[in-house]
mmCIF file of C-alpha atoms and ligand atoms in Angstrom:
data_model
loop_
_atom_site.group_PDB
_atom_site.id
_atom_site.type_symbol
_atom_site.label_atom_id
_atom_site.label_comp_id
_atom_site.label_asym_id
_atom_site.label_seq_id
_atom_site.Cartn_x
_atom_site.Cartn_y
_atom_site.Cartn_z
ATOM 1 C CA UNK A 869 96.603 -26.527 -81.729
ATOM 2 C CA UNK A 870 99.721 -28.419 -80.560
ATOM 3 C CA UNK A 871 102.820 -26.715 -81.187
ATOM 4 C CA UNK A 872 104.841 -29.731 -82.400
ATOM 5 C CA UNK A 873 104.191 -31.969 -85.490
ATOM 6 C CA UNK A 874 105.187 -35.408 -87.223
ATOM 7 C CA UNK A 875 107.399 -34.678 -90.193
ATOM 8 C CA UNK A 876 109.658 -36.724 -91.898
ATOM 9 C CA UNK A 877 113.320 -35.195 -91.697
ATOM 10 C CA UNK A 878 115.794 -35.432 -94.357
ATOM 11 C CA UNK A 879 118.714 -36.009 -92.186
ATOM 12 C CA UNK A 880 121.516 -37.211 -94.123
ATOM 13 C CA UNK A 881 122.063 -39.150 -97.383
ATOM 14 C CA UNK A 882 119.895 -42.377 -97.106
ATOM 15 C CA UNK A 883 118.475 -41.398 -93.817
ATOM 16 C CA UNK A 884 114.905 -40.278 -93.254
ATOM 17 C CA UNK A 885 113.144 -40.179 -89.807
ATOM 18 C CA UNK A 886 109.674 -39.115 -88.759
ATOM 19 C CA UNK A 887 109.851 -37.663 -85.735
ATOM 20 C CA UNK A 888 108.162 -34.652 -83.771
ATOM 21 C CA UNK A 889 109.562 -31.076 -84.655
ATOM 22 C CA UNK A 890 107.888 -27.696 -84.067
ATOM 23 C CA UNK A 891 105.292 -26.494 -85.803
ATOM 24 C CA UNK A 892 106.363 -23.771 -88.185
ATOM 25 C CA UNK A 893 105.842 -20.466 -87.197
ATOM 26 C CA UNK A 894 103.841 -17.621 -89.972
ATOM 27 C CA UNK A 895 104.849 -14.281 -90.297
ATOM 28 C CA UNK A 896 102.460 -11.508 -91.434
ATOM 29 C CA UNK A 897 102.884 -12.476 -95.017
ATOM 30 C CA UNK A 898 102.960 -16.302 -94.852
ATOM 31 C CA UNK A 899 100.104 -19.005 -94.492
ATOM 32 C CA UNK A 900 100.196 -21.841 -92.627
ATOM 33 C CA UNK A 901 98.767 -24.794 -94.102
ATOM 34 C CA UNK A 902 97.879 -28.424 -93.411
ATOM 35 C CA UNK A 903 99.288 -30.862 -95.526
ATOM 36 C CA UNK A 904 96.739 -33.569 -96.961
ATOM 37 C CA UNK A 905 98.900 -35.081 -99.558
ATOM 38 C CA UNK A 906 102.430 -34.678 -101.168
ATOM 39 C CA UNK A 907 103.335 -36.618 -104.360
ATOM 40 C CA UNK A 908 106.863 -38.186 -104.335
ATOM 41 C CA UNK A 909 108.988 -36.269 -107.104
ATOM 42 C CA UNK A 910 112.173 -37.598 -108.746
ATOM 43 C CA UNK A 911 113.814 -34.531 -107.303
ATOM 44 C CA UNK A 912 112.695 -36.128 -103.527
ATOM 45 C CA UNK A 913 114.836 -39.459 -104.533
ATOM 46 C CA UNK A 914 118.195 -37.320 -105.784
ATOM 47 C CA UNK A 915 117.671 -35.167 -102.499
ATOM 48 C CA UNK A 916 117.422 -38.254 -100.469
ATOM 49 C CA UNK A 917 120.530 -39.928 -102.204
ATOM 50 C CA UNK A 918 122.742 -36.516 -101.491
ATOM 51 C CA UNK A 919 122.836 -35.504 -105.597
ATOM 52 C CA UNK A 920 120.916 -32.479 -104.784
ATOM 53 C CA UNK A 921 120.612 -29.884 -101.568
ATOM 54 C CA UNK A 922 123.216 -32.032 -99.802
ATOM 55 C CA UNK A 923 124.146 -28.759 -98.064
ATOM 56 C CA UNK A 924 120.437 -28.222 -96.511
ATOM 57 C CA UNK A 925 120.166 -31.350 -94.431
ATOM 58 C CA UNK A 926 118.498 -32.074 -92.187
ATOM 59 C CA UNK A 927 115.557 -30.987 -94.168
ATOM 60 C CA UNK A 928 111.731 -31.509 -94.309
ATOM 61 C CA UNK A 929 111.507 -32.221 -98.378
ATOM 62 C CA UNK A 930 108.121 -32.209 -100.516
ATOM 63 C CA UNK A 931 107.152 -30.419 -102.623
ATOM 64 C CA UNK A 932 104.120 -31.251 -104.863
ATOM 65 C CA UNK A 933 101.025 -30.799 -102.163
ATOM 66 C CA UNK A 934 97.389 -29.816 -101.339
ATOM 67 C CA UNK A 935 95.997 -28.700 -98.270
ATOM 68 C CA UNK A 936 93.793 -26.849 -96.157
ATOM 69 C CA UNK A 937 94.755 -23.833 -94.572
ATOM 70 C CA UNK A 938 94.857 -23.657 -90.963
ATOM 71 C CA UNK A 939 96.503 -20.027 -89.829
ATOM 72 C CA UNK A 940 97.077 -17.266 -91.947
ATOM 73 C CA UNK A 941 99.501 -13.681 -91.313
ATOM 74 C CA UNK A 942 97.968 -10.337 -91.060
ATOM 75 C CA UNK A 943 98.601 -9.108 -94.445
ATOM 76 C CA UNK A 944 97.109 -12.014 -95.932
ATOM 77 C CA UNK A 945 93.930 -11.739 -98.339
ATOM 78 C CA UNK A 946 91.166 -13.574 -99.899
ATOM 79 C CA UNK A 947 91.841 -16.775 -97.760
ATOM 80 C CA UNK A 948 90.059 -17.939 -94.687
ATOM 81 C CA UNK A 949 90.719 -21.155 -92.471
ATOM 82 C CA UNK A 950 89.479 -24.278 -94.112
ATOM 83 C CA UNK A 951 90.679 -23.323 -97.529
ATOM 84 C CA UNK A 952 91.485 -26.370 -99.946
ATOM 85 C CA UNK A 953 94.833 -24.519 -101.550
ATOM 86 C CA UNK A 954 97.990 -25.584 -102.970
ATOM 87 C CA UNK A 955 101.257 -23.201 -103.150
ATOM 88 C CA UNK A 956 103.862 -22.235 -106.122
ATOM 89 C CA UNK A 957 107.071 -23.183 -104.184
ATOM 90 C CA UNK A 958 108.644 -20.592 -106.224
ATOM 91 C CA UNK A 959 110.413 -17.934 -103.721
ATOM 92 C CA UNK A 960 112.284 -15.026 -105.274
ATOM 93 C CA UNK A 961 113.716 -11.900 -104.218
ATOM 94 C CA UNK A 962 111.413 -9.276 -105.810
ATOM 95 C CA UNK A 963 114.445 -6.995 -106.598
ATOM 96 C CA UNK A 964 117.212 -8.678 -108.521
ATOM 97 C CA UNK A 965 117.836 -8.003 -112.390
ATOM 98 C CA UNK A 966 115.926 -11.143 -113.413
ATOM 99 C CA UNK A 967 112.987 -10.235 -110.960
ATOM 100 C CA UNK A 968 113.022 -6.992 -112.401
ATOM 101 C CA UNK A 969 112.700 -8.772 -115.756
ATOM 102 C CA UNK A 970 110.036 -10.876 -114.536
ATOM 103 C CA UNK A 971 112.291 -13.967 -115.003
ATOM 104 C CA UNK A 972 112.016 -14.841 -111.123
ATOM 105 C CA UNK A 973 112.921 -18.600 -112.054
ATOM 106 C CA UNK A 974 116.260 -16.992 -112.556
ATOM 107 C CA UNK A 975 116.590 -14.630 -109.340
ATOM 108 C CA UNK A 976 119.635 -14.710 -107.843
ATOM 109 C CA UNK A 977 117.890 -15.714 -104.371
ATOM 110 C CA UNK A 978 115.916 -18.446 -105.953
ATOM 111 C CA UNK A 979 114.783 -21.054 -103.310
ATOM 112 C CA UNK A 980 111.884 -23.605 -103.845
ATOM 113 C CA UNK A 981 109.647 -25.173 -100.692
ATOM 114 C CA UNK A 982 110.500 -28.433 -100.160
ATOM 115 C CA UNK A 983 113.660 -28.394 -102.008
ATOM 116 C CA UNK A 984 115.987 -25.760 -100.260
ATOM 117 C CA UNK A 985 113.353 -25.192 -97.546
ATOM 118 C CA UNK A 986 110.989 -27.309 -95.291
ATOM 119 C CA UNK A 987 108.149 -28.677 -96.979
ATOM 120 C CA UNK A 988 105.438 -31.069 -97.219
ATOM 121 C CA UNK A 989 106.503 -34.433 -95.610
ATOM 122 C CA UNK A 990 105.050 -33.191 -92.808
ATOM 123 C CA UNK A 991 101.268 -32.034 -91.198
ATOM 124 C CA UNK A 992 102.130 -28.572 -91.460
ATOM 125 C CA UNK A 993 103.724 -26.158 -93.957
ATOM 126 C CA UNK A 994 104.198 -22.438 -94.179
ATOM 127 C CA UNK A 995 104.356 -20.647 -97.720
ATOM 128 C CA UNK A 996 104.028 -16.988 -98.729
ATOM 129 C CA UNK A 997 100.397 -15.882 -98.636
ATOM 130 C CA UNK A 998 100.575 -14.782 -102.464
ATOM 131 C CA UNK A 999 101.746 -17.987 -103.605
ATOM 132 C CA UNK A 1000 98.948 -19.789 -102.261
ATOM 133 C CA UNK A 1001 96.123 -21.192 -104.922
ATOM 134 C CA UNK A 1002 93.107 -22.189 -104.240
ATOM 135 C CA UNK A 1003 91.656 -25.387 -105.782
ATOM 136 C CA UNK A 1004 89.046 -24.840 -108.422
ATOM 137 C CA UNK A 1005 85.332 -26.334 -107.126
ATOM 138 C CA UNK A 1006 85.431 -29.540 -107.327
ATOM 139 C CA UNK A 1007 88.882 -30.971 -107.768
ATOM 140 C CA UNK A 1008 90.553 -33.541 -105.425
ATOM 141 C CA UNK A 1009 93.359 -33.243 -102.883
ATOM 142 C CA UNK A 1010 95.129 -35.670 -105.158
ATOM 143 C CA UNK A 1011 94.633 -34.008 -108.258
ATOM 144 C CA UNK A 1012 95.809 -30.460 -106.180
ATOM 145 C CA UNK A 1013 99.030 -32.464 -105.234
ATOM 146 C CA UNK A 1014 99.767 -33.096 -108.879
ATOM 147 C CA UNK A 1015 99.702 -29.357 -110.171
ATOM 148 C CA UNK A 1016 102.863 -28.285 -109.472
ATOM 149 C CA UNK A 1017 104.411 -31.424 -111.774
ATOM 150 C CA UNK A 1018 101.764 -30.008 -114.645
ATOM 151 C CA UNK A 1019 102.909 -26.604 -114.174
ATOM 152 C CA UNK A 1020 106.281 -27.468 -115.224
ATOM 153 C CA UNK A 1021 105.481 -29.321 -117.917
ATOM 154 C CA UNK A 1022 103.321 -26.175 -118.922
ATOM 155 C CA UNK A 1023 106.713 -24.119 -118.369
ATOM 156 C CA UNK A 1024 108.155 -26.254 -120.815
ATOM 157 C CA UNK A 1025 105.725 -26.140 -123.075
ATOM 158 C CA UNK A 1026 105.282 -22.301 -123.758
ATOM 159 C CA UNK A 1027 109.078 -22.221 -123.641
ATOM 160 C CA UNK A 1028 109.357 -24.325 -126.665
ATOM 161 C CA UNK A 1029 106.041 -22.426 -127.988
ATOM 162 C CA UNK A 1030 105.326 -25.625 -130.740
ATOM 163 C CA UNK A 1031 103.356 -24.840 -133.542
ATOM 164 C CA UNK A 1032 100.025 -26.650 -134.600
ATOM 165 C CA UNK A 1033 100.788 -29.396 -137.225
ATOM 166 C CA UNK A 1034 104.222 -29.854 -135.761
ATOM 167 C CA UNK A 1035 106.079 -33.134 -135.061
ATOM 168 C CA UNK A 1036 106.905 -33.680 -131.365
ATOM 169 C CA UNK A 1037 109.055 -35.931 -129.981
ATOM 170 C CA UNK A 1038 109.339 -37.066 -125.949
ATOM 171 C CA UNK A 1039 112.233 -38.912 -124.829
ATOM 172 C CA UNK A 1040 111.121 -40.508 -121.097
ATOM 173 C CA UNK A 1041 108.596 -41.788 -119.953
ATOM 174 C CA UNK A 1042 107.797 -40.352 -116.290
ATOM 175 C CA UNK A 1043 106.716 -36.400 -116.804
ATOM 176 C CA UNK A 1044 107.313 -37.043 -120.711
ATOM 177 C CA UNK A 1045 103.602 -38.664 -120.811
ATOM 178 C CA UNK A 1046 102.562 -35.369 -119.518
ATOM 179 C CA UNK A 1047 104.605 -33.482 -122.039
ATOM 180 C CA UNK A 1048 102.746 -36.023 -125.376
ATOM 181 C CA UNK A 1049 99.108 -34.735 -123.568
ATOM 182 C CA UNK A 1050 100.170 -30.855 -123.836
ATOM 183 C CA UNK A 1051 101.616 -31.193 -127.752
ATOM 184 C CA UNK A 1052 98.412 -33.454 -128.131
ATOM 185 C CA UNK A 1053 96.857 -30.111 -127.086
ATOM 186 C CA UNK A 1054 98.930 -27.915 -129.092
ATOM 187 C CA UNK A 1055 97.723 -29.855 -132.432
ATOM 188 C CA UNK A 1056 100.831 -30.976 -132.316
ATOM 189 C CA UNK A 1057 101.093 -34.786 -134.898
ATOM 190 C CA UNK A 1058 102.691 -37.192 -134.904
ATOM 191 C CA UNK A 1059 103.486 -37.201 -131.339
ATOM 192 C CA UNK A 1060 106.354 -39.961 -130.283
ATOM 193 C CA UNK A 1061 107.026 -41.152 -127.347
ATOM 194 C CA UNK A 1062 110.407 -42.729 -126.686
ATOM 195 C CA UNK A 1063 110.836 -44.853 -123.307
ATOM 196 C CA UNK A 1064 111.486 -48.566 -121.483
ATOM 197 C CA UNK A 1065 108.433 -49.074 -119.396
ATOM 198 C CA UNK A 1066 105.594 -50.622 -121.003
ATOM 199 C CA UNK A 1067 102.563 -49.351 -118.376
ATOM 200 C CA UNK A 1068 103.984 -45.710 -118.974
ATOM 201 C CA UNK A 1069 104.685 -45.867 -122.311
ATOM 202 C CA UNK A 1070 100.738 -47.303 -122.640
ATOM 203 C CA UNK A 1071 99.620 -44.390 -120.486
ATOM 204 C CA UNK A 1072 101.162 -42.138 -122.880
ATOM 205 C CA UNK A 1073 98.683 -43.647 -125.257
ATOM 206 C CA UNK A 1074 96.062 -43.404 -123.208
ATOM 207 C CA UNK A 1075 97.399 -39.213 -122.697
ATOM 208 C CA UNK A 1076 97.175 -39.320 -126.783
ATOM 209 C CA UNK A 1077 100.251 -40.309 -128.345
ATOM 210 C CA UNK A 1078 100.198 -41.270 -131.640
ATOM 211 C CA UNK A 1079 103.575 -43.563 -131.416
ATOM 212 C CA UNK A 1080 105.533 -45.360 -128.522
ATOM 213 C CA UNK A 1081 109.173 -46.648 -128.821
ATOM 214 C CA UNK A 1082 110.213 -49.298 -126.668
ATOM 215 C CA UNK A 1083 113.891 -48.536 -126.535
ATOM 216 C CA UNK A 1084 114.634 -52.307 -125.381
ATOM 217 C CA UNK A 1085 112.821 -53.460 -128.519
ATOM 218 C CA UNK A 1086 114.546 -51.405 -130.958
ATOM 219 C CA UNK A 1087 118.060 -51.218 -132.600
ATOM 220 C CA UNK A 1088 117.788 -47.580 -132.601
ATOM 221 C CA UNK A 1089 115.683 -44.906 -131.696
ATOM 222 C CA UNK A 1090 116.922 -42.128 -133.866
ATOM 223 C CA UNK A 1091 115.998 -44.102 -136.813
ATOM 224 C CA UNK A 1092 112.811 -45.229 -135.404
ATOM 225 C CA UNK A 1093 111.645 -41.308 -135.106
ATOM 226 C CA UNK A 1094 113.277 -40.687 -138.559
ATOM 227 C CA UNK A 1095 111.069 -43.113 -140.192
ATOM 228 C CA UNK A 1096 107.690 -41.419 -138.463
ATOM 229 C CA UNK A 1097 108.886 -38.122 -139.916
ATOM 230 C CA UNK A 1098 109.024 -38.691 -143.228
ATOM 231 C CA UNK A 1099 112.809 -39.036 -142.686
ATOM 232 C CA UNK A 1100 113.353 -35.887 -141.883
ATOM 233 C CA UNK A 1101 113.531 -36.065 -137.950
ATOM 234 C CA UNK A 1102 111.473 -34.058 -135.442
ATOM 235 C CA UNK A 1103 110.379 -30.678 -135.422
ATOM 236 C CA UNK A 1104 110.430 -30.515 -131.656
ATOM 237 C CA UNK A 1105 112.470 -33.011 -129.149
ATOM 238 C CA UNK A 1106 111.885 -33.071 -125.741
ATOM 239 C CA UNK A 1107 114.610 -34.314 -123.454
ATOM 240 C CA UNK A 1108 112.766 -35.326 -119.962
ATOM 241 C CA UNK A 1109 115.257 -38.579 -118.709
ATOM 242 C CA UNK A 1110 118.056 -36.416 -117.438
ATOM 243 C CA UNK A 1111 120.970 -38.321 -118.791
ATOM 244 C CA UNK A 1112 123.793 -36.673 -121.215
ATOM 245 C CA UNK A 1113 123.180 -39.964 -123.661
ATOM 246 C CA UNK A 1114 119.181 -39.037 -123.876
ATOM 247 C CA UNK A 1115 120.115 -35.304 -124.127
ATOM 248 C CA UNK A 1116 122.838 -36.399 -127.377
ATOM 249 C CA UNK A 1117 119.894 -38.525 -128.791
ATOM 250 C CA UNK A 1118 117.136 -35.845 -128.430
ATOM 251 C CA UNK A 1119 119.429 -33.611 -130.437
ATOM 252 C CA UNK A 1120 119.920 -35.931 -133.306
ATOM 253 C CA UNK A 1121 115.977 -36.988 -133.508
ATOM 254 C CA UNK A 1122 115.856 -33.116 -134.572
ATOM 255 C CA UNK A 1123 115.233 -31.976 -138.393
ATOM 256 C CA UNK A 1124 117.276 -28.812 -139.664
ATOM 257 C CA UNK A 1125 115.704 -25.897 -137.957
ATOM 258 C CA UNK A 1126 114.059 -28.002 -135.107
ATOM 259 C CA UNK A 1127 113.843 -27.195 -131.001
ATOM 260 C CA UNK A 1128 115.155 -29.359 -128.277
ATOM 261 C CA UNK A 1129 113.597 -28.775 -124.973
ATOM 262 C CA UNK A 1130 115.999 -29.478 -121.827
ATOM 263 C CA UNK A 1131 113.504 -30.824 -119.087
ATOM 264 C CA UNK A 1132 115.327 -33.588 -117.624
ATOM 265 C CA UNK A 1133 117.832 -32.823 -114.612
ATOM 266 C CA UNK A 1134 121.236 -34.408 -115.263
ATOM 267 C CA UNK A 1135 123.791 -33.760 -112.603
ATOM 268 C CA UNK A 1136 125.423 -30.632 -112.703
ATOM 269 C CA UNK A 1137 128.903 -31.386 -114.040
ATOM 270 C CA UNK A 1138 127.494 -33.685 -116.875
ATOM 271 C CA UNK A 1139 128.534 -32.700 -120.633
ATOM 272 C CA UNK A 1140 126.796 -33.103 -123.991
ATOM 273 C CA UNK A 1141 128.770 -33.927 -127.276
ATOM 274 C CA UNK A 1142 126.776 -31.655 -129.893
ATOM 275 C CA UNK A 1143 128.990 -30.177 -132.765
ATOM 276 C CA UNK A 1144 128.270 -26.329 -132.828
ATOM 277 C CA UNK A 1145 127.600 -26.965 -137.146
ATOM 278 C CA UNK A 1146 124.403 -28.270 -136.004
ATOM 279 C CA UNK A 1147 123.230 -24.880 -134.549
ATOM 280 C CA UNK A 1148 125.193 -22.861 -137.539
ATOM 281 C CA UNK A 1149 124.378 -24.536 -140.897
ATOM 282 C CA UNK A 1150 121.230 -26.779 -138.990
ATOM 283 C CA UNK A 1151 119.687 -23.838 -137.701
ATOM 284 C CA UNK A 1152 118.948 -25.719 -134.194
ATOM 285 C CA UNK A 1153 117.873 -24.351 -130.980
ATOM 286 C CA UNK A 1154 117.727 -25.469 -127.353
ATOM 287 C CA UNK A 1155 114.898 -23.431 -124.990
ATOM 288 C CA UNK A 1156 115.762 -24.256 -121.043
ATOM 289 C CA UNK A 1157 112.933 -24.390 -118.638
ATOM 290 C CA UNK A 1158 113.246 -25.410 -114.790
ATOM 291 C CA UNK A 1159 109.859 -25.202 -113.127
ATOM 292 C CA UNK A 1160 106.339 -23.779 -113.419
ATOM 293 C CA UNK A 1161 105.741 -20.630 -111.681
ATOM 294 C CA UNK A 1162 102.973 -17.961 -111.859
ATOM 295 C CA UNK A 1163 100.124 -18.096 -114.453
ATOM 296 C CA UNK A 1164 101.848 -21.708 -115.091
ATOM 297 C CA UNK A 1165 99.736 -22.797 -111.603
ATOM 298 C CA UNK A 1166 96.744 -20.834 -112.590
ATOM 299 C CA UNK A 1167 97.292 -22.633 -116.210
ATOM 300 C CA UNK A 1168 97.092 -26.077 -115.118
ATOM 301 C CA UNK A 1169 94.842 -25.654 -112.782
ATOM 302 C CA UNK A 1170 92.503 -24.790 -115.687
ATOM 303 C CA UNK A 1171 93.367 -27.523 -118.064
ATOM 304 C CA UNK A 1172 93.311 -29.961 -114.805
ATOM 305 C CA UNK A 1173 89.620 -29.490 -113.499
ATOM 306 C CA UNK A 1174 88.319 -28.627 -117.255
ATOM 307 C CA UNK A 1175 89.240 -32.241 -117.925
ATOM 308 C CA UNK A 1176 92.151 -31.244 -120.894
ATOM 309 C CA UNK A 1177 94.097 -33.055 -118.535
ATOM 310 C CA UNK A 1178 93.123 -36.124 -116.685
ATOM 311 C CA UNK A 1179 95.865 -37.054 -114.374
ATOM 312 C CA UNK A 1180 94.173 -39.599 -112.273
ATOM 313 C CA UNK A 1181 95.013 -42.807 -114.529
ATOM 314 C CA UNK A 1182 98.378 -41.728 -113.287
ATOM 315 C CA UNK A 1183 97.928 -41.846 -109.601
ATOM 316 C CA UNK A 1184 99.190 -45.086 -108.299
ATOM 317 C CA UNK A 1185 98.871 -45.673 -104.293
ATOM 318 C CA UNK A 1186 98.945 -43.599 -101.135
ATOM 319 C CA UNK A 1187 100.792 -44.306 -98.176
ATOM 320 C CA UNK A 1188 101.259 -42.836 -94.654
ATOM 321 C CA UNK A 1189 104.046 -40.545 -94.138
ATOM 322 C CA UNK A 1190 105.762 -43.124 -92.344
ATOM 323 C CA UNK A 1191 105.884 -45.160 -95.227
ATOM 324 C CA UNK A 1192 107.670 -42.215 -97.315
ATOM 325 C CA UNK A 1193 111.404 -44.071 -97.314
ATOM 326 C CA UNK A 1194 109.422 -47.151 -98.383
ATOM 327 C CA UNK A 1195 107.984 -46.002 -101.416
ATOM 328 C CA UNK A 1196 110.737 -43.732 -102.568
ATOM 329 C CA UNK A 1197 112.394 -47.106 -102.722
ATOM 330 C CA UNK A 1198 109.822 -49.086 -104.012
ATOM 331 C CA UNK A 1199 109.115 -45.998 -106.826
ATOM 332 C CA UNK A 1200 112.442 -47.197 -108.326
ATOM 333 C CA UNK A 1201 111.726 -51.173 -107.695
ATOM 334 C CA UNK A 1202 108.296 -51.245 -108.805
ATOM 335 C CA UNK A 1203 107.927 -50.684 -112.584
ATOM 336 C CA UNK A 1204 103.859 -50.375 -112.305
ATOM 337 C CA UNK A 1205 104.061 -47.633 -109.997
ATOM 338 C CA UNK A 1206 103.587 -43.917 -111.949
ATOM 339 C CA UNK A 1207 102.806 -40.893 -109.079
ATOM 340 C CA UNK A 1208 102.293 -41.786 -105.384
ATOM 341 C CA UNK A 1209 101.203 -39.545 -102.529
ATOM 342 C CA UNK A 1210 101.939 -39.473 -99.119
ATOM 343 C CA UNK A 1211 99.596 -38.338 -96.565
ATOM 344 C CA UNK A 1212 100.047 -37.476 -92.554
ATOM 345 C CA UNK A 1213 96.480 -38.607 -91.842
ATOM 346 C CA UNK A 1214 96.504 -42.058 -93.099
ATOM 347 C CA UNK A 1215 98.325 -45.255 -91.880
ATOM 348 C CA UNK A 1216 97.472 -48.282 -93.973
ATOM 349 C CA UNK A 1217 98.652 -48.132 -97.791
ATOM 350 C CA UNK A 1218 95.904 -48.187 -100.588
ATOM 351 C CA UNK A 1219 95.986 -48.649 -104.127
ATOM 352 C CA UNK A 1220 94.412 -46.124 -106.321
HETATM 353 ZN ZN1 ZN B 1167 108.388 -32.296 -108.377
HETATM 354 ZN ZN1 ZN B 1168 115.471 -11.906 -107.535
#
């Protein structure tokens, strides 16, 4: 095999170029793997824009992939060349406090592929042998580019640990359609979603949500959840926007004794206005949760190809890798658009 390969390099803020680099080289415990598609993340657009990993450009970014692997390190078991796989892009230290814990989310080394290392944008990408999943029989390279995105949501969603019967409230309407399918699953009613975009907030239908709120057709969304409660407001909120306002309204959808979720990335110096009374005399309580990692792969893997998820009314369009700074724009421009995957092996766009 050649040793170089067309990847598309993160150089700067705003500036992405597909050019030759080398091929990554394995160690004993890594695999490499060739990259069939990567689906474009929100995280790729703030890591474009300079709001996040500023300080590891030039980088290769992508993160949410499927491939087949190509080469694999001598300590590496149970996979062969030709392998349809995926990786958790999860990389920890093994030794710290919180790995000791088994909190390796929290380690004090944590790196993800694609996001503080080279990833997918590219035909090749190495990733720790033990991190590497294959694809159950049967399921598409698309559908094994969108499990990491369902892991997280099922990170979230044991987090918060909703009970059956339970109202469940989404605010956004990207990932947040994912989140209405897994409280659908939990026997979770009613479940709400709140959003601005009327394909996604009809595919959140389609995932099983009982209620949709247009924001831009309201007055106001608190009251709108209020009244689907039996006034009482929410007994779970999910916050998956990323903004301080959606984060402020999320709280106050809550009832007395209710959970807010914090999904949604806001920038790191942005500040919430909640009065501590809320927690005290309300009884309320926030659960974190910042990606899907372990049994969370081998979790939606399972709900993926036994059809308790079907992600494919939200797969939009593929386009070549050199197309990738394209449609991270038009992702933003085009309101019809939901997940899109790049691939190195194509070169004319399609529709899906
Ligand atoms: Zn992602
Ligand atoms: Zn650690």
């Amino acid at each position: 095999m050649a040793n170089t390969m067309k990847a598309a390099v993160f150089e700067k803020p705003g500036t992405i170029r597909v050019k030759q680099v080398p091929v990554p080289e394995i160690n004993d415990d890594q695999v490499l793997i060739r990259v069939k598609y990567t689906g474009i993340c929100g995280t790729d657009w703030s890591i474009y824009n300079g709001w996040y990993s500023a300080d590891k450009l030039p980088m290769i970014a992508g993160h949410e992939f499927s491939g087949t692997v190509e080469k694999i390190g001598k300590n590496a078991k149970g996979l062969k060349a030709g392998d349809k796989v995926t990786a958790d892009i999860n990389m920890a230290c093994g030794t710290c406090f919180y790995c000791m814990k088994g909190n390796t989310l929290l380690c004090n080394e944590f790196t993800q592929l694609g996001i503080h290392t080279d990833g997918t944008y590219a035909e090749y990408v190495k990733a720790p042998w033990k991190q590497v999943h294959h694809l159950p029989e049967g399921l598409s390279f698309e559908a094994g580019a969108f499990i990491e995105p369902v892991s997280c949501v099922i990170h979230a969603a044991k987090a918060m640990d909703a009970k059956l019967g339970s109202s469940f409230v989404v605010i956004g309407d990207g990932l947040g359609v994912l989140h209405a399918r897994m409280a659908v699953l939990r026997a979770c009613a009613p479940v709400i979603v709140v959003g601005n975009n009327k394909k996604r907030l009809g595919l959140a239908k389609q995932m099983g949500a009982d209620y949709t709120i247009n924001v831009d057709e309201v007055e106001d969304p608190v009251a709108e959840v209020f009244k689907l409660t039996s006034g009482r407001g929410a007994d779970y909120a999910i916050e998956a926007v990323g903004k301080t306002s959606t984060y402020e309204q999320a709280f106050k959808m809550l009832r007395r004794g209710g959970t807010l979720s914090a999904f949604g990335i806001t920038a790191e110096q942005d500040v919430m206005n909640v009065r501590p009374f809320e927690f005290v005399l309300g009884e309320k309580k926030v659960t974190g949760s910042c990606a899907g990692v372990g049994d969370d792969w081998t979790d939606a893997m399972v709900l993926i190809s036994q059809g308790r998820i079907c992600p494919e009314p939200l797969f939009s369009m593929k386009v070549p890798l050199e197309d990738l700074e394209w449609a991270l724009h038009e992702l933003r421009e085009n309101p019809t658009l939901f997940k899109v995957f790049v691939s190195p092996d194509i070169t004319e766009k399609e529709m899906l």
